[in-house]
PDB file of C-alpha atoms in Angstrom:
ATOM      1  CA  LYS A  21      26.113   8.032   0.145  1.00  0.00           C
ATOM      2  CA  ALA A  22      22.817   8.192   1.802  1.00  0.00           C
ATOM      3  CA  ALA A  23      21.089  10.826   4.294  1.00  0.00           C
ATOM      4  CA  PHE A  24      20.830   7.961   6.752  1.00  0.00           C
ATOM      5  CA  VAL A  25      23.132   5.116   6.656  1.00  0.00           C
ATOM      6  CA  ILE A  26      21.950   2.226   8.997  1.00  0.00           C
ATOM      7  CA  SER A  27      24.624  -0.826   9.709  1.00  0.00           C
ATOM      8  CA  ALA A  28      22.732  -1.125  12.955  1.00  0.00           C
ATOM      9  CA  ARG A  29      21.088  -4.380  14.416  1.00  0.00           C
ATOM     10  CA  GLN A  30      17.101  -2.616  15.170  1.00  0.00           C
ATOM     11  CA  PHE A  31      16.738   0.707  13.820  1.00  0.00           C
ATOM     12  CA  GLU A  32      13.677   2.635  13.490  1.00  0.00           C
ATOM     13  CA  LEU A  33      13.173   6.004  12.261  1.00  0.00           C
ATOM     14  CA  ARG A  34       9.305   8.467  12.264  1.00  0.00           C
ATOM     15  CA  GLY A  35       8.381  12.110  11.523  1.00  0.00           C
ATOM     16  CA  VAL A  36      11.357  12.845   9.200  1.00  0.00           C
ATOM     17  CA  LEU A  37      11.708  14.457   6.212  1.00  0.00           C
ATOM     18  CA  ILE A  38      14.103  13.915   3.943  1.00  0.00           C
ATOM     19  CA  ARG A  39      14.468  15.176   0.463  1.00  0.00           C
ATOM     20  CA  ASP A  40      16.994  16.222  -2.465  1.00  0.00           C
ATOM     21  CA  ILE A  41      19.794  13.576  -1.510  1.00  0.00           C
ATOM     22  CA  LYS A  42      22.126  13.564  -4.922  1.00  0.00           C
ATOM     23  CA  VAL A  43      25.186  12.196  -4.944  1.00  0.00           C
ATOM     24  CA  ARG A  44      28.150  12.058  -8.050  1.00  0.00           C
ATOM     25  CA  ASP A  45      27.292   8.398  -8.931  1.00  0.00           C
ATOM     26  CA  ARG A  46      24.019   8.917  -9.054  1.00  0.00           C
ATOM     27  CA  ASN A  47      23.295   6.669  -6.365  1.00  0.00           C
ATOM     28  CA  GLY A  48      22.181   8.405  -3.493  1.00  0.00           C
ATOM     29  CA  ALA A  49      19.357   7.522  -1.333  1.00  0.00           C
ATOM     30  CA  CYS A  50      16.744   8.651   1.842  1.00  0.00           C
ATOM     31  CA  LEU A  51      17.764   5.846   3.818  1.00  0.00           C
ATOM     32  CA  ARG A  52      20.483   3.371   3.061  1.00  0.00           C
ATOM     33  CA  VAL A  53      20.652  -0.038   5.362  1.00  0.00           C
ATOM     34  CA  GLU A  54      23.453  -2.338   5.398  1.00  0.00           C
ATOM     35  CA  PRO A  55      23.282  -6.353   5.093  1.00  0.00           C
ATOM     36  CA  LYS A  56      23.557  -6.954   9.142  1.00  0.00           C
ATOM     37  CA  THR A  57      20.595  -5.346  10.047  1.00  0.00           C
ATOM     38  CA  VAL A  58      17.647  -7.276  11.528  1.00  0.00           C
ATOM     39  CA  THR A  59      14.856  -5.071  12.112  1.00  0.00           C
ATOM     40  CA  PHE A  60      14.201  -1.391   9.862  1.00  0.00           C
ATOM     41  CA  ARG A  61      11.401   0.387  10.555  1.00  0.00           C
ATOM     42  CA  VAL A  62      10.065   3.955   8.979  1.00  0.00           C
ATOM     43  CA  ASN A  63       6.996   5.021  10.231  1.00  0.00           C
ATOM     44  CA  ASN A  64       5.621   8.163   8.535  1.00  0.00           C
ATOM     45  CA  ILE A  65       8.555   9.673   6.975  1.00  0.00           C
ATOM     46  CA  ILE A  66       8.196  11.461   3.690  1.00  0.00           C
ATOM     47  CA  CYS A  67      11.339  10.964   0.876  1.00  0.00           C
ATOM     48  CA  GLN A  68      11.365  13.633  -1.367  1.00  0.00           C
ATOM     49  CA  ASN A  69      13.303  14.444  -4.635  1.00  0.00           C
ATOM     50  CA  SER A  70      16.210  11.912  -4.399  1.00  0.00           C
ATOM     51  CA  GLU A  71      18.261   9.525  -6.642  1.00  0.00           C
ATOM     52  CA  ASN A  72      16.436   6.329  -4.175  1.00  0.00           C
ATOM     53  CA  GLY A  73      14.000   6.445  -1.309  1.00  0.00           C
ATOM     54  CA  ILE A  74      15.097   3.275   0.509  1.00  0.00           C
ATOM     55  CA  ILE A  75      18.147   0.973  -0.567  1.00  0.00           C
ATOM     56  CA  GLY A  76      20.511  -1.818   0.576  1.00  0.00           C
ATOM     57  CA  SER A  77      19.351  -5.104   2.408  1.00  0.00           C
ATOM     58  CA  ALA A  78      19.253  -6.633   5.691  1.00  0.00           C
ATOM     59  CA  ALA A  79      19.495  -9.882   7.903  1.00  0.00           C
ATOM     60  CA  GLY A  80      15.532  -9.693   8.941  1.00  0.00           C
ATOM     61  CA  ALA A  81      12.628  -7.734   8.413  1.00  0.00           C
ATOM     62  CA  VAL A  82      11.950  -4.493   6.334  1.00  0.00           C
ATOM     63  CA  PHE A  83       9.071  -2.639   7.624  1.00  0.00           C
ATOM     64  CA  VAL A  84       7.867   0.569   5.880  1.00  0.00           C
ATOM     65  CA  ASP A  85       4.154   2.485   6.844  1.00  0.00           C
ATOM     66  CA  SER A  86       2.389   5.314   6.983  1.00  0.00           C
ATOM     67  CA  SER A  87       5.127   7.221   4.386  1.00  0.00           C
ATOM     68  CA  LEU A  88       5.103   9.174   1.147  1.00  0.00           C
ATOM     69  CA  PHE A  89       7.949   8.906  -1.552  1.00  0.00           C
ATOM     70  CA  SER A  90       7.880  10.839  -4.103  1.00  0.00           C
ATOM     71  CA  GLY A  91      10.285  12.006  -7.426  1.00  0.00           C
ATOM     72  CA  ALA A  92      12.623   9.432  -7.028  1.00  0.00           C
ATOM     73  CA  GLY A  93      15.427   8.663  -9.625  1.00  0.00           C
ATOM     74  CA  ALA A  94      18.220   9.306 -11.775  1.00  0.00           C
ATOM     75  CA  GLY A  95      19.925   7.188 -14.304  1.00  0.00           C
ATOM     76  CA  GLY A  96      18.082   3.793 -14.740  1.00  0.00           C
ATOM     77  CA  ARG A  97      19.346   2.686 -11.689  1.00  0.00           C
ATOM     78  CA  ALA A  98      17.471   4.203  -8.762  1.00  0.00           C
ATOM     79  CA  HIS A  99      14.227   3.627  -7.288  1.00  0.00           C
ATOM     80  CA  GLY A 100      11.667   4.375  -4.965  1.00  0.00           C
ATOM     81  CA  ILE A 101      12.973   1.498  -2.443  1.00  0.00           C
ATOM     82  CA  TYR A 102      15.079  -1.107  -3.480  1.00  0.00           C
ATOM     83  CA  ILE A 103      15.719  -3.956  -1.156  1.00  0.00           C
ATOM     84  CA  ASN A 104      18.474  -6.318  -2.307  1.00  0.00           C
ATOM     85  CA  SER A 105      17.416  -9.217  -0.097  1.00  0.00           C
ATOM     86  CA  ALA A 106      15.435  -9.585   3.340  1.00  0.00           C
ATOM     87  CA  LYS A 107      13.822 -11.974   5.107  1.00  0.00           C
ATOM     88  CA  GLU A 108      10.687  -9.881   4.607  1.00  0.00           C
ATOM     89  CA  LEU A 109       9.392  -6.385   3.143  1.00  0.00           C
ATOM     90  CA  ILE A 110       6.857  -4.815   4.419  1.00  0.00           C
ATOM     91  CA  ILE A 111       4.925  -2.146   3.176  1.00  0.00           C
ATOM     92  CA  ARG A 112       2.154  -0.466   4.875  1.00  0.00           C
ATOM     93  CA  ASN A 113      -0.434   2.311   4.105  1.00  0.00           C
ATOM     94  CA  THR A 114       2.666   4.314   1.974  1.00  0.00           C
ATOM     95  CA  ILE A 115       2.681   5.965  -1.336  1.00  0.00           C
ATOM     96  CA  PHE A 116       5.284   5.937  -4.232  1.00  0.00           C
ATOM     97  CA  HIS A 117       4.664   8.371  -6.723  1.00  0.00           C
ATOM     98  CA  SER A 118       6.454   9.646  -9.801  1.00  0.00           C
ATOM     99  CA  THR A 119       9.365   7.738  -9.934  1.00  0.00           C
ATOM    100  CA  LYS A 120      11.405   9.224 -12.868  1.00  0.00           C
ATOM    101  CA  GLY A 121      14.532   8.120 -14.401  1.00  0.00           C
ATOM    102  CA  GLN A 122      13.607   4.789 -15.238  1.00  0.00           C
ATOM    103  CA  GLY A 123      13.683   3.448 -11.814  1.00  0.00           C
ATOM    104  CA  HIS A 124      11.374   0.654 -10.212  1.00  0.00           C
ATOM    105  CA  THR A 125       8.527   2.101  -8.345  1.00  0.00           C
ATOM    106  CA  VAL A 126       9.296  -1.021  -6.154  1.00  0.00           C
ATOM    107  CA  LYS A 127      12.358  -3.557  -5.969  1.00  0.00           C
ATOM    108  CA  SER A 128      12.482  -6.359  -3.849  1.00  0.00           C
ATOM    109  CA  GLY A 129      14.788  -9.151  -3.679  1.00  0.00           C
ATOM    110  CA  ALA A 130      13.445 -10.373  -0.149  1.00  0.00           C
ATOM    111  CA  ALA A 131      12.338 -13.912   0.901  1.00  0.00           C
ATOM    112  CA  ARG A 132       8.526 -12.354   1.153  1.00  0.00           C
ATOM    113  CA  THR A 133       6.685  -8.685   0.006  1.00  0.00           C
ATOM    114  CA  ILE A 134       3.911  -7.695   1.339  1.00  0.00           C
ATOM    115  CA  ILE A 135       2.488  -4.495   0.390  1.00  0.00           C
ATOM    116  CA  GLN A 136      -1.133  -3.579   1.672  1.00  0.00           C
ATOM    117  CA  ASN A 137      -3.109  -0.372   1.365  1.00  0.00           C
ATOM    118  CA  SER A 138      -0.832   1.071  -0.612  1.00  0.00           C
ATOM    119  CA  VAL A 139      -0.173   3.325  -3.429  1.00  0.00           C
ATOM    120  CA  LEU A 140       2.570   2.731  -6.618  1.00  0.00           C
ATOM    121  CA  ALA A 141       1.456   5.153  -8.985  1.00  0.00           C
ATOM    122  CA  ALA A 142       4.150   6.390 -11.959  1.00  0.00           C
ATOM    123  CA  LEU A 143       1.917   9.566 -12.861  1.00  0.00           C
ATOM    124  CA  ASN A 144       3.799  11.066 -15.168  1.00  0.00           C
ATOM    125  CA  GLY A 145       6.938  10.539 -13.984  1.00  0.00           C
ATOM    126  CA  GLU A 146       9.240   7.805 -16.563  1.00  0.00           C
ATOM    127  CA  ASN A 147       9.579   4.815 -14.566  1.00  0.00           C
ATOM    128  CA  SER A 148      10.495   1.131 -15.360  1.00  0.00           C
ATOM    129  CA  ARG A 149       7.827  -1.130 -13.388  1.00  0.00           C
ATOM    130  CA  ALA A 150       5.494  -0.550 -10.474  1.00  0.00           C
ATOM    131  CA  LEU A 151       6.441  -3.686  -8.815  1.00  0.00           C
ATOM    132  CA  ASP A 152       9.622  -5.639  -9.926  1.00  0.00           C
ATOM    133  CA  PHE A 153       9.642  -8.630  -7.523  1.00  0.00           C
ATOM    134  CA  TYR A 154      12.680 -10.208  -9.582  1.00  0.00           C
ATOM    135  CA  GLY A 155      13.909 -12.721  -7.434  1.00  0.00           C
ATOM    136  CA  GLY A 156      10.529 -14.761  -6.294  1.00  0.00           C
ATOM    137  CA  GLY A 157       9.256 -16.138  -3.464  1.00  0.00           C
ATOM    138  CA  THR A 158       6.163 -14.911  -1.966  1.00  0.00           C
ATOM    139  CA  LEU A 159       4.497 -11.883  -3.270  1.00  0.00           C
ATOM    140  CA  ILE A 160       1.566 -10.930  -1.282  1.00  0.00           C
ATOM    141  CA  VAL A 161      -0.514  -7.001  -2.478  1.00  0.00           C
ATOM    142  CA  THR A 162      -3.584  -6.415  -1.468  1.00  0.00           C
ATOM    143  CA  GLY A 163      -5.770  -3.206  -0.974  1.00  0.00           C
ATOM    144  CA  SER A 164      -4.032  -1.560  -3.240  1.00  0.00           C
ATOM    145  CA  VAL A 165      -3.053   1.147  -6.380  1.00  0.00           C
ATOM    146  CA  LEU A 166      -0.651   0.050  -8.788  1.00  0.00           C
ATOM    147  CA  GLN A 167      -0.379   2.530 -12.247  1.00  0.00           C
ATOM    148  CA  GLN A 168       1.914   3.250 -14.974  1.00  0.00           C
ATOM    149  CA  GLY A 169       1.819   6.256 -16.730  1.00  0.00           C
ATOM    150  CA  PRO A 170       2.316   7.238 -20.085  1.00  0.00           C
ATOM    151  CA  ASN A 171       5.721   7.732 -19.191  1.00  0.00           C
ATOM    152  CA  SER A 172       6.724   4.596 -17.828  1.00  0.00           C
ATOM    153  CA  GLU A 173       9.614   2.743 -19.870  1.00  0.00           C
ATOM    154  CA  ASN A 174       8.023  -0.534 -19.308  1.00  0.00           C
ATOM    155  CA  HIS A 175       4.779  -1.734 -20.285  1.00  0.00           C
ATOM    156  CA  ASP A 176       5.075  -4.730 -17.743  1.00  0.00           C
ATOM    157  CA  LEU A 177       3.333  -2.818 -14.445  1.00  0.00           C
ATOM    158  CA  ILE A 178       4.699  -6.221 -12.110  1.00  0.00           C
ATOM    159  CA  ALA A 179       7.491  -8.906 -13.158  1.00  0.00           C
ATOM    160  CA  LEU A 180       7.957 -11.699 -11.346  1.00  0.00           C
ATOM    161  CA  ALA A 181      11.236 -13.962 -11.275  1.00  0.00           C
ATOM    162  CA  ARG A 182      12.741 -11.926 -14.150  1.00  0.00           C
ATOM    163  CA  GLU A 183      16.204 -12.428 -13.374  1.00  0.00           C
ATOM    164  CA  SER A 184      16.867 -15.876 -14.139  1.00  0.00           C
ATOM    165  CA  ARG A 185      20.210 -15.455 -12.367  1.00  0.00           C
ATOM    166  CA  ARG A 186      18.929 -14.251  -9.220  1.00  0.00           C
ATOM    167  CA  VAL A 187      15.498 -16.466  -9.164  1.00  0.00           C
ATOM    168  CA  LYS A 188      15.791 -18.105  -5.427  1.00  0.00           C
ATOM    169  CA  LEU A 189      15.157 -21.569  -6.228  1.00  0.00           C
ATOM    170  CA  SER A 190      14.925 -23.141  -2.267  1.00  0.00           C
ATOM    171  CA  ALA A 191      12.353 -20.829  -2.033  1.00  0.00           C
ATOM    172  CA  GLU A 192       8.586 -21.537  -2.299  1.00  0.00           C
ATOM    173  CA  HIS A 193       6.844 -19.189  -4.640  1.00  0.00           C
ATOM    174  CA  ILE A 194       3.085 -18.086  -4.254  1.00  0.00           C
TER     175      ILE A 194
END
C-alpha cells in the first residue's frame, strides 16, 4: 500500500522521487510509517500524484524537510500528509500543493505539530482543509503560506480539535 512501508525504529530517506502510487482501495501512499517507528526523517523528496504523500503513526517524531508533495488525494480520505499519532510532526521548508479528492493538505494527530517556512496551497486542487489538527495539542505555524483554492470543499483553512472523540484531553493546547 506504499512505495515505502517503514516499520524500523529509525528511518531516513533523502533525494528520492516517488510518484503515481495508487492501490485498489484508494489509500496508497508514497511513504507509510508504522507505529513502532521512533524517528522518521525525509529530506529533499518529491511525492507526486499519489493517493497519499505520507501516512501513518510514529512512537516518536516525524521530520519532513525541504520536500515537495504535489497532487495527493483520492476519494475524500487521502492527504498530502496524515500522521495519526506521534510525539511531534515537524515540517520545514516544504511545499504541499494541489491536494485533490477532498483530502486535507496536512492532517495531524501529533501531540505537537510545527510547520516552518512552508507552503500549504490548494491552488486549483479540491482539498478539504489546508491544516487539520484534529486532536488539539500544540500547534506552531511560522513563516509559512496557507491557501485555500476556489475548488476547496471546506471554507475552513485550519481546523483545531474538531474531532471531539479524538481530542487529547491530557495535552496542553496552545
